[in-house]
Amino acid sequence: MASVTYDKATRIYPGADKPSVNALDLDIADGEFLVLVGPSGCGKSTSLRMLAGLEDVNDGAIRIGDRDVTHLPPKDRDIAMVFQNYALYPHMTVAENMGFALKIAGVNKSEIRTKVEEAAKILDLTEYLDRKPKALSGGQRQRVAMGRAIVRQPQVFLMDEPLSNLDAKLRVSTRTQIAGLQRRLGITTVYVTHDQTEALTMGDRVAVLKDGVLQQVDTPRNMYDKPANLFVAGFIGSPAMNLVEVPLVDGGVKFGGSVVNISRENLVGAGSDKTVTVGVRPEHFQIVPAGGIEGVAVTVNVVEELGSDGFVYGTTKIGGEDKDLVVRVPGRQIPARGETIHVVPIANETHVFATGSGVRLSVCD
Ligand SMILES: Nc1ncnc2c1ncn2[C@@H]1O[C@H](COP(=O)(O)OP(=O)(O)OP(=O)(O)O)[C@@H](O)[C@H]1O
Ligand SMILES: [Mg+2]
């Protein structure tokens, strides 16, 4: 087992005018489950492939434990990779698929059998060992792909969207299995997904990338509670955080009838901006009776009922302009379409960002 370090690692594809991964700095601890997340094209797969040795590193370095692997071929890095398209060999049985890498490496038959059986037990595949992949369900095939990686007992697991071929329900159960398995095996894992829910539920820590640049690396809790900038605030959380640009007033900002206080020193980050962007998560609105001075009136356009609670998609007027807001409401107090509800942001659950640079401006409590 080993730690993994990206040290200002940069990848510029031939002919490209900017890096696909730009000076990535990331320290992944021994045994950690780190999730790389971000929108399509942000550089997740490239980052992973650089660690795997499948992509050149044009600047900076990559280390596994104390070893500088920047220029080592993939086979010398002691890693195992599970891809989105895990392509099992159709003519081989599950056991042969799982043991194939060991066979190539010249491991003897009985040892291969032992390792494959161990992995099959962990993955609940024992009864399928003699089947061909076409006689398996999507989830079972996915577990065979995991098994291929496990039998090699690598120092690091790399996984690139391994669940994207599975249907929604299977994805949820398999992600729990993978996270549980990783914790049991304790093998350092770098896991790529574009799905922020997957990232938050699986990772010890989550790293958010945008345009090849690392935005924030943090525990799921901190990422959710203290997004470092507007991009992370909008990307992490579903439905997304409400982000509203509001004018700066003396000592703070005004959101509907409520003033969110910001200390003078924190406002320095806003520079010469005349506005800041206030962020409120859908669950951080309190519904108040009509007629109160503080509330903003939200006209309900669409209601999404989820049983335990519901999401109201509505419109309000802030600073004279129409603005869409999403508000979580209790499951038994769902308003009707066309109704107007009044909400206030819950104190100390509001986020403030510089509109220009997007950086978080801490709010005084
Ligand atoms: N072989 C290549 N040659 C040139 N450009 C590439 C190559 N592979 C990827 N890119 C570019 O590098 C950027 C990052 O691509 P990458 O595949 O790492 O994104 P990603 O975050 O994995 O996206 P997705 O979620 O769609 O898989 C993209 O702009 C992409 O077009
Ligand atoms: Mg990708």
Short mmCIF file of C-alpha atoms and ligand atoms in Angstrom, two decimals:
data_model
loop_
_atom_site.label_atom_id
_atom_site.label_comp_id
_atom_site.label_asym_id
_atom_site.label_seq_id
_atom_site.Cartn_x
_atom_site.Cartn_y
_atom_site.Cartn_z
CA MET A 1 0.00 0.00 0.00
CA ALA A 2 1.12 3.53 -0.61
CA SER A 3 0.34 7.19 -0.75
CA VAL A 4 0.00 9.02 -4.07
CA THR A 5 1.30 12.50 -4.82
CA TYR A 6 0.60 14.73 -7.78
CA ASP A 7 3.25 17.43 -7.67
CA LYS A 8 2.33 20.26 -10.04
CA ALA A 9 1.56 17.57 -12.60
CA THR A 10 0.63 19.00 -15.98
CA ARG A 11 -0.61 17.43 -19.19
CA ILE A 12 -0.73 19.34 -22.47
CA TYR A 13 -1.97 17.21 -25.36
CA PRO A 14 0.01 17.61 -28.57
CA GLY A 15 -1.38 20.57 -30.52
CA ALA A 16 -3.51 21.81 -27.61
CA ASP A 17 -3.22 25.48 -26.68
CA LYS A 18 -3.83 24.96 -22.97
CA PRO A 19 -3.20 22.19 -20.46
CA SER A 20 -5.92 19.58 -19.94
CA VAL A 21 -4.52 19.14 -16.43
CA ASN A 22 -2.83 22.23 -15.07
CA ALA A 23 -0.23 22.01 -12.26
CA LEU A 24 -2.28 19.52 -10.25
CA ASP A 25 -1.20 19.33 -6.60
CA LEU A 26 -2.79 16.50 -4.68
CA ASP A 27 -1.63 14.39 -1.73
CA ILE A 28 -3.57 11.17 -1.32
CA ALA A 29 -2.92 9.29 1.91
CA ASP A 30 -2.13 5.60 2.19
CA GLY A 31 -5.45 3.74 2.19
CA GLU A 32 -7.50 6.79 1.28
CA PHE A 33 -10.47 6.75 -1.10
CA LEU A 34 -10.14 9.93 -3.12
CA VAL A 35 -12.80 10.90 -5.66
CA LEU A 36 -11.99 13.17 -8.61
CA VAL A 37 -15.15 14.90 -9.74
CA GLY A 38 -16.08 17.62 -12.22
CA PRO A 39 -18.00 18.27 -15.42
CA SER A 40 -17.28 16.54 -18.72
CA GLY A 41 -13.91 17.51 -20.17
CA CYS A 42 -12.48 18.95 -16.94
CA GLY A 43 -9.50 16.57 -16.94
CA LYS A 44 -10.54 13.73 -14.65
CA SER A 45 -9.62 10.84 -16.94
CA THR A 46 -6.43 12.59 -18.00
CA SER A 47 -5.38 12.96 -14.35
CA LEU A 48 -6.06 9.29 -13.72
CA ARG A 49 -4.28 8.19 -16.88
CA MET A 50 -1.24 10.24 -15.91
CA LEU A 51 -1.09 8.31 -12.64
CA ALA A 52 -1.54 5.06 -14.55
CA GLY A 53 1.29 5.91 -16.93
CA LEU A 54 -1.02 5.94 -19.96
CA GLU A 55 -0.51 9.65 -20.54
CA ASP A 56 2.72 11.65 -20.54
CA VAL A 57 3.38 14.17 -17.80
CA ASN A 58 4.69 17.33 -19.47
CA ASP A 59 5.63 19.14 -16.29
CA GLY A 60 5.76 18.34 -12.58
CA ALA A 61 5.91 14.84 -11.09
CA ILE A 62 3.86 11.93 -9.79
CA ARG A 63 4.92 9.76 -6.87
CA ILE A 64 3.56 6.50 -5.49
CA GLY A 65 4.87 6.20 -1.96
CA ASP A 66 8.51 7.33 -2.17
CA ARG A 67 8.90 6.23 -5.77
CA ASP A 68 8.94 8.85 -8.49
CA VAL A 69 6.89 7.12 -11.18
CA THR A 70 6.58 10.12 -13.52
CA HIS A 71 8.36 8.36 -16.36
CA LEU A 72 7.83 4.70 -15.44
CA PRO A 73 5.86 2.48 -17.83
CA PRO A 74 2.40 1.40 -16.53
CA LYS A 75 3.48 -2.15 -15.76
CA ASP A 76 6.12 -0.95 -13.28
CA ARG A 77 3.78 1.22 -11.25
CA ASP A 78 1.94 -1.47 -9.27
CA ILE A 79 -1.51 -0.16 -9.98
CA ALA A 80 -4.73 -1.76 -11.22
CA MET A 81 -7.34 0.09 -13.20
CA VAL A 82 -11.08 -0.44 -13.64
CA PHE A 83 -12.50 1.45 -16.61
CA GLN A 84 -16.00 2.55 -17.50
CA ASN A 85 -15.86 0.16 -20.40
CA TYR A 86 -14.44 -2.78 -18.54
CA ALA A 87 -14.56 -5.10 -21.57
CA LEU A 88 -14.35 -8.61 -20.17
CA TYR A 89 -12.95 -11.26 -22.51
CA PRO A 90 -16.13 -12.91 -23.84
CA HIS A 91 -14.58 -16.30 -24.56
CA MET A 92 -13.13 -16.69 -21.07
CA THR A 93 -14.98 -17.75 -17.94
CA VAL A 94 -15.31 -15.41 -14.99
CA ALA A 95 -12.42 -17.21 -13.26
CA GLU A 96 -10.20 -16.94 -16.35
CA ASN A 97 -11.05 -13.27 -16.75
CA MET A 98 -10.16 -12.59 -13.14
CA GLY A 99 -6.92 -14.55 -13.24
CA PHE A 100 -5.73 -13.40 -16.66
CA ALA A 101 -3.30 -10.72 -15.50
CA LEU A 102 -1.70 -13.19 -13.08
CA LYS A 103 -1.38 -15.79 -15.84
CA ILE A 104 0.40 -13.26 -18.06
CA ALA A 105 2.68 -12.43 -15.13
CA GLY A 106 3.64 -16.13 -14.95
CA VAL A 107 2.02 -16.92 -11.59
CA ASN A 108 1.45 -20.66 -11.17
CA LYS A 109 -1.97 -22.20 -11.64
CA SER A 110 -2.77 -23.14 -8.06
CA GLU A 111 -1.81 -19.73 -6.75
CA ILE A 112 -4.00 -18.08 -9.39
CA ARG A 113 -6.89 -20.34 -8.38
CA THR A 114 -6.47 -19.42 -4.70
CA LYS A 115 -6.37 -15.68 -5.40
CA VAL A 116 -9.33 -15.81 -7.78
CA GLU A 117 -11.38 -17.78 -5.26
CA GLU A 118 -10.53 -15.32 -2.51
CA ALA A 119 -11.57 -12.38 -4.66
CA ALA A 120 -14.72 -14.18 -5.80
CA LYS A 121 -15.69 -14.73 -2.18
CA ILE A 122 -15.24 -11.04 -1.35
CA LEU A 123 -17.26 -10.03 -4.40
CA ASP A 124 -19.96 -12.67 -4.03
CA LEU A 125 -19.06 -14.26 -7.36
CA THR A 126 -18.17 -17.78 -6.26
CA GLU A 127 -21.15 -19.45 -7.93
CA TYR A 128 -20.44 -17.71 -11.24
CA LEU A 129 -16.76 -18.56 -11.63
CA ASP A 130 -17.37 -21.03 -14.47
CA ARG A 131 -19.81 -18.86 -16.41
CA LYS A 132 -19.02 -16.70 -19.41
CA PRO A 133 -19.59 -12.92 -19.07
CA LYS A 134 -22.60 -12.94 -21.40
CA ALA A 135 -24.50 -15.03 -18.86
CA LEU A 136 -24.07 -12.39 -16.14
CA SER A 137 -26.04 -9.28 -15.21
CA GLY A 138 -24.49 -5.82 -15.59
CA GLY A 139 -23.75 -5.61 -11.88
CA GLN A 140 -22.12 -9.03 -11.83
CA ARG A 141 -19.91 -8.13 -14.81
CA GLN A 142 -18.92 -4.99 -13.04
CA ARG A 143 -17.88 -7.07 -10.03
CA VAL A 144 -15.79 -9.34 -12.28
CA ALA A 145 -13.98 -6.22 -13.50
CA MET A 146 -13.33 -5.31 -9.87
CA GLY A 147 -12.16 -8.86 -9.27
CA ARG A 148 -9.57 -8.56 -12.03
CA ALA A 149 -8.15 -5.57 -10.20
CA ILE A 150 -8.30 -7.13 -6.72
CA VAL A 151 -6.44 -10.37 -7.55
CA ARG A 152 -3.40 -8.34 -8.48
CA GLN A 153 -3.20 -6.84 -4.98
CA PRO A 154 -1.88 -3.56 -6.32
CA GLN A 155 -0.65 -0.61 -4.28
CA VAL A 156 -3.23 1.67 -5.88
CA PHE A 157 -6.64 1.15 -7.49
CA LEU A 158 -7.66 3.52 -10.26
CA MET A 159 -11.31 3.59 -11.30
CA ASP A 160 -12.73 5.67 -14.12
CA GLU A 161 -16.53 5.90 -13.95
CA PRO A 162 -16.83 2.15 -13.30
CA LEU A 163 -20.56 2.36 -12.58
CA SER A 164 -21.75 4.33 -15.59
CA ASN A 165 -22.96 1.25 -17.47
CA LEU A 166 -25.29 0.25 -14.65
CA ASP A 167 -28.88 1.32 -14.19
CA ALA A 168 -29.68 3.85 -11.47
CA LYS A 169 -30.69 1.38 -8.78
CA LEU A 170 -27.77 -0.95 -9.33
CA ARG A 171 -25.42 2.01 -9.32
CA VAL A 172 -26.54 2.97 -5.84
CA SER A 173 -26.07 -0.53 -4.41
CA THR A 174 -22.78 -1.11 -6.23
CA ARG A 175 -21.29 2.15 -5.05
CA THR A 176 -21.93 1.09 -1.47
CA GLN A 177 -20.28 -2.27 -2.21
CA ILE A 178 -17.22 -0.66 -3.79
CA ALA A 179 -16.78 1.83 -0.97
CA GLY A 180 -17.18 -0.95 1.62
CA LEU A 181 -14.77 -3.21 -0.23
CA GLN A 182 -12.15 -0.48 -0.52
CA ARG A 183 -12.36 0.17 3.20
CA ARG A 184 -11.93 -3.54 3.96
CA LEU A 185 -8.97 -3.96 1.63
CA GLY A 186 -7.46 -0.61 2.62
CA ILE A 187 -5.98 -0.06 -0.82
CA THR A 188 -5.38 3.57 -1.81
CA THR A 189 -7.99 4.37 -4.45
CA VAL A 190 -8.46 7.20 -6.93
CA TYR A 191 -11.98 7.14 -8.30
CA VAL A 192 -13.28 9.29 -11.15
CA THR A 193 -16.92 10.29 -11.59
CA HIS A 194 -18.88 13.25 -12.94
CA ASP A 195 -21.67 12.50 -10.45
CA GLN A 196 -21.40 14.67 -7.37
CA THR A 197 -23.69 12.40 -5.33
CA GLU A 198 -21.40 9.47 -6.04
CA ALA A 199 -18.43 11.63 -5.05
CA LEU A 200 -19.95 12.75 -1.74
CA THR A 201 -21.18 9.30 -0.73
CA MET A 202 -18.06 7.33 -1.63
CA GLY A 203 -15.01 9.49 -0.98
CA ASP A 204 -12.98 10.02 2.17
CA ARG A 205 -12.12 13.22 0.37
CA VAL A 206 -13.33 14.76 -2.86
CA ALA A 207 -11.29 16.79 -5.35
CA VAL A 208 -13.24 19.07 -7.69
CA LEU A 209 -11.69 19.91 -11.07
CA LYS A 210 -12.75 22.55 -13.57
CA ASP A 211 -10.99 23.20 -16.87
CA GLY A 212 -7.98 21.20 -15.72
CA VAL A 213 -7.59 23.22 -12.54
CA LEU A 214 -8.15 21.86 -9.03
CA GLN A 215 -10.81 23.94 -7.29
CA GLN A 216 -10.97 22.35 -3.85
CA VAL A 217 -10.04 19.13 -2.13
CA ASP A 218 -11.87 18.38 1.06
CA THR A 219 -14.02 15.94 3.02
CA PRO A 220 -17.57 15.63 1.65
CA ARG A 221 -18.87 17.47 4.73
CA ASN A 222 -16.56 20.47 4.34
CA MET A 223 -17.08 20.55 0.61
CA TYR A 224 -20.82 20.85 1.19
CA ASP A 225 -20.64 23.23 4.16
CA LYS A 226 -17.84 25.48 2.96
CA PRO A 227 -17.47 25.44 -0.81
CA ALA A 228 -14.32 27.40 -1.68
CA ASN A 229 -15.81 29.22 -4.64
CA LEU A 230 -18.91 29.75 -6.76
CA PHE A 231 -18.12 26.86 -9.04
CA VAL A 232 -17.90 24.29 -6.23
CA ALA A 233 -20.97 25.83 -4.58
CA GLY A 234 -23.00 25.30 -7.73
CA PHE A 235 -21.56 21.90 -8.57
CA ILE A 236 -21.79 20.11 -5.22
CA GLY A 237 -25.32 19.52 -3.91
CA SER A 238 -28.54 18.47 -5.63
CA PRO A 239 -30.70 20.38 -6.31
CA ALA A 240 -28.00 23.00 -6.61
CA MET A 241 -27.41 25.84 -4.19
CA ASN A 242 -29.40 28.98 -5.01
CA LEU A 243 -26.97 31.69 -6.06
CA VAL A 244 -28.24 35.23 -6.18
CA GLU A 245 -26.29 38.36 -7.03
CA VAL A 246 -27.19 41.16 -4.63
CA PRO A 247 -25.92 44.68 -4.03
CA LEU A 248 -23.57 45.37 -1.14
CA VAL A 249 -25.06 47.53 1.59
CA ASP A 250 -23.47 48.93 4.73
CA GLY A 251 -21.81 46.04 6.61
CA GLY A 252 -23.38 43.30 4.61
CA VAL A 253 -25.75 42.27 1.89
CA LYS A 254 -29.48 42.33 1.62
CA PHE A 255 -31.39 39.22 0.65
CA GLY A 256 -35.08 40.04 0.49
CA GLY A 257 -35.81 41.64 3.82
CA SER A 258 -32.90 40.01 5.69
CA VAL A 259 -29.42 41.44 6.00
CA VAL A 260 -26.51 38.99 5.95
CA ASN A 261 -23.65 40.50 7.91
CA ILE A 262 -20.13 40.31 6.55
CA SER A 263 -17.13 41.66 8.41
CA ARG A 264 -15.12 44.44 6.83
CA GLU A 265 -12.01 42.30 6.48
CA ASN A 266 -13.89 39.57 4.68
CA LEU A 267 -15.34 42.07 2.29
CA VAL A 268 -11.84 42.92 1.13
CA GLY A 269 -12.05 39.81 -1.05
CA ALA A 270 -14.88 41.43 -2.99
CA GLY A 271 -12.42 44.01 -4.30
CA SER A 272 -14.15 46.72 -6.25
CA ASP A 273 -17.26 44.61 -6.90
CA LYS A 274 -20.50 46.45 -6.26
CA THR A 275 -22.35 43.20 -5.69
CA VAL A 276 -21.67 39.88 -4.02
CA THR A 277 -23.29 36.53 -4.71
CA VAL A 278 -25.27 35.02 -1.88
CA GLY A 279 -25.70 31.24 -1.79
CA VAL A 280 -28.51 29.44 0.04
CA ARG A 281 -29.05 25.70 -0.20
CA PRO A 282 -32.67 24.61 -0.81
CA GLU A 283 -32.90 23.15 2.71
CA HIS A 284 -31.66 26.35 4.33
CA PHE A 285 -34.80 28.35 3.78
CA GLN A 286 -37.33 28.66 6.52
CA ILE A 287 -40.94 29.05 5.55
CA VAL A 288 -42.51 32.01 7.36
CA PRO A 289 -46.07 33.33 7.51
CA ALA A 290 -47.08 35.86 4.88
CA GLY A 291 -46.89 39.50 5.92
CA GLY A 292 -43.58 39.20 7.83
CA ILE A 293 -41.07 41.88 6.91
CA GLU A 294 -38.18 39.51 6.35
CA GLY A 295 -39.52 36.96 3.94
CA VAL A 296 -39.13 36.85 0.20
CA ALA A 297 -42.29 35.84 -1.64
CA VAL A 298 -41.81 32.85 -3.91
CA THR A 299 -44.41 31.92 -6.52
CA VAL A 300 -44.55 28.16 -6.88
CA ASN A 301 -44.04 26.98 -10.48
CA VAL A 302 -43.28 23.30 -10.06
CA VAL A 303 -43.33 20.96 -7.09
CA GLU A 304 -41.25 17.81 -6.88
CA GLU A 305 -42.65 15.50 -4.22
CA LEU A 306 -40.23 12.95 -2.81
CA GLY A 307 -42.35 11.61 0.04
CA SER A 308 -40.09 12.56 2.94
CA ASP A 309 -39.84 16.10 1.61
CA GLY A 310 -40.38 18.08 -1.54
CA PHE A 311 -38.69 20.69 -3.68
CA VAL A 312 -40.45 23.82 -4.75
CA TYR A 313 -39.18 25.42 -7.95
CA GLY A 314 -40.40 28.97 -7.84
CA THR A 315 -39.79 32.55 -8.86
CA THR A 316 -39.19 35.56 -6.67
CA LYS A 317 -38.27 39.19 -7.20
CA ILE A 318 -34.89 40.21 -5.88
CA GLY A 319 -33.69 43.75 -6.55
CA GLY A 320 -36.54 44.25 -9.00
CA GLU A 321 -35.58 41.23 -11.11
CA ASP A 322 -37.18 37.82 -11.44
CA LYS A 323 -35.06 35.09 -9.97
CA ASP A 324 -35.63 31.32 -9.85
CA LEU A 325 -35.30 29.71 -6.44
CA VAL A 326 -35.45 26.12 -5.23
CA VAL A 327 -36.79 25.59 -1.72
CA ARG A 328 -37.03 22.33 0.20
CA VAL A 329 -40.31 21.93 2.04
CA PRO A 330 -41.49 19.27 4.50
CA GLY A 331 -43.25 16.29 2.90
CA ARG A 332 -46.58 17.00 4.52
CA GLN A 333 -46.58 20.75 3.80
CA ILE A 334 -46.30 20.78 0.04
CA PRO A 335 -47.73 23.97 -1.47
CA ALA A 336 -49.75 23.88 -4.69
CA ARG A 337 -48.61 25.23 -8.01
CA GLY A 338 -49.42 28.90 -8.34
CA GLU A 339 -49.42 29.45 -4.58
CA THR A 340 -47.07 31.96 -2.97
CA ILE A 341 -44.84 30.97 -0.05
CA HIS A 342 -42.64 33.22 2.05
CA VAL A 343 -39.14 32.17 2.97
CA VAL A 344 -36.11 33.53 4.82
CA PRO A 345 -32.57 32.14 4.68
CA ILE A 346 -31.62 30.43 7.96
CA ALA A 347 -29.05 32.49 9.87
CA ASN A 348 -25.47 31.18 9.62
CA GLU A 349 -26.34 28.85 6.76
CA THR A 350 -25.79 31.48 4.10
CA HIS A 351 -22.75 31.56 1.83
CA VAL A 352 -21.28 34.69 0.33
CA PHE A 353 -18.98 34.78 -2.70
CA ALA A 354 -17.22 37.56 -4.56
CA THR A 355 -19.16 37.95 -7.78
CA GLY A 356 -16.08 38.76 -9.84
CA SER A 357 -13.48 36.23 -8.70
CA GLY A 358 -15.98 33.72 -7.31
CA VAL A 359 -14.00 33.19 -4.08
CA ARG A 360 -15.78 32.51 -0.84
CA LEU A 361 -16.08 35.46 1.53
CA SER A 362 -16.53 34.09 5.03
CA VAL A 363 -19.58 35.32 6.85
CA CYS A 364 -19.41 36.45 10.48
CA ASP A 365 -21.58 34.39 12.83
N1 LIG B 1 -5.96 12.24 -26.59
C1 LIG B 1 -6.33 13.52 -26.51
N2 LIG B 1 -5.86 14.45 -27.35
C2 LIG B 1 -6.19 15.75 -27.27
N3 LIG B 1 -7.03 16.23 -26.34
C3 LIG B 1 -7.55 15.37 -25.45
C4 LIG B 1 -7.24 13.96 -25.49
N4 LIG B 1 -7.92 13.34 -24.49
C5 LIG B 1 -8.60 14.31 -23.86
N5 LIG B 1 -8.40 15.53 -24.42
C6 LIG B 1 -8.97 16.82 -23.97
O1 LIG B 1 -8.54 17.07 -22.65
C7 LIG B 1 -9.60 17.58 -21.86
C8 LIG B 1 -9.82 16.68 -20.65
O2 LIG B 1 -10.29 15.42 -21.10
P1 LIG B 1 -10.63 14.24 -20.08
O3 LIG B 1 -10.91 13.03 -20.89
O4 LIG B 1 -9.56 14.15 -19.07
O5 LIG B 1 -11.97 14.80 -19.42
P2 LIG B 1 -12.94 14.10 -18.34
O6 LIG B 1 -13.00 15.03 -17.17
O7 LIG B 1 -12.52 12.71 -18.08
O8 LIG B 1 -14.35 14.16 -19.10
P3 LIG B 1 -15.57 13.07 -19.13
O9 LIG B 1 -16.36 13.31 -17.87
O10 LIG B 1 -16.34 13.51 -20.34
O11 LIG B 1 -15.00 11.71 -19.23
C9 LIG B 1 -10.80 17.69 -22.78
O12 LIG B 1 -10.90 19.02 -23.22
C10 LIG B 1 -10.48 16.77 -23.93
O13 LIG B 1 -11.06 17.21 -25.11
MG MG B 2 -13.39 10.83 -18.50
#
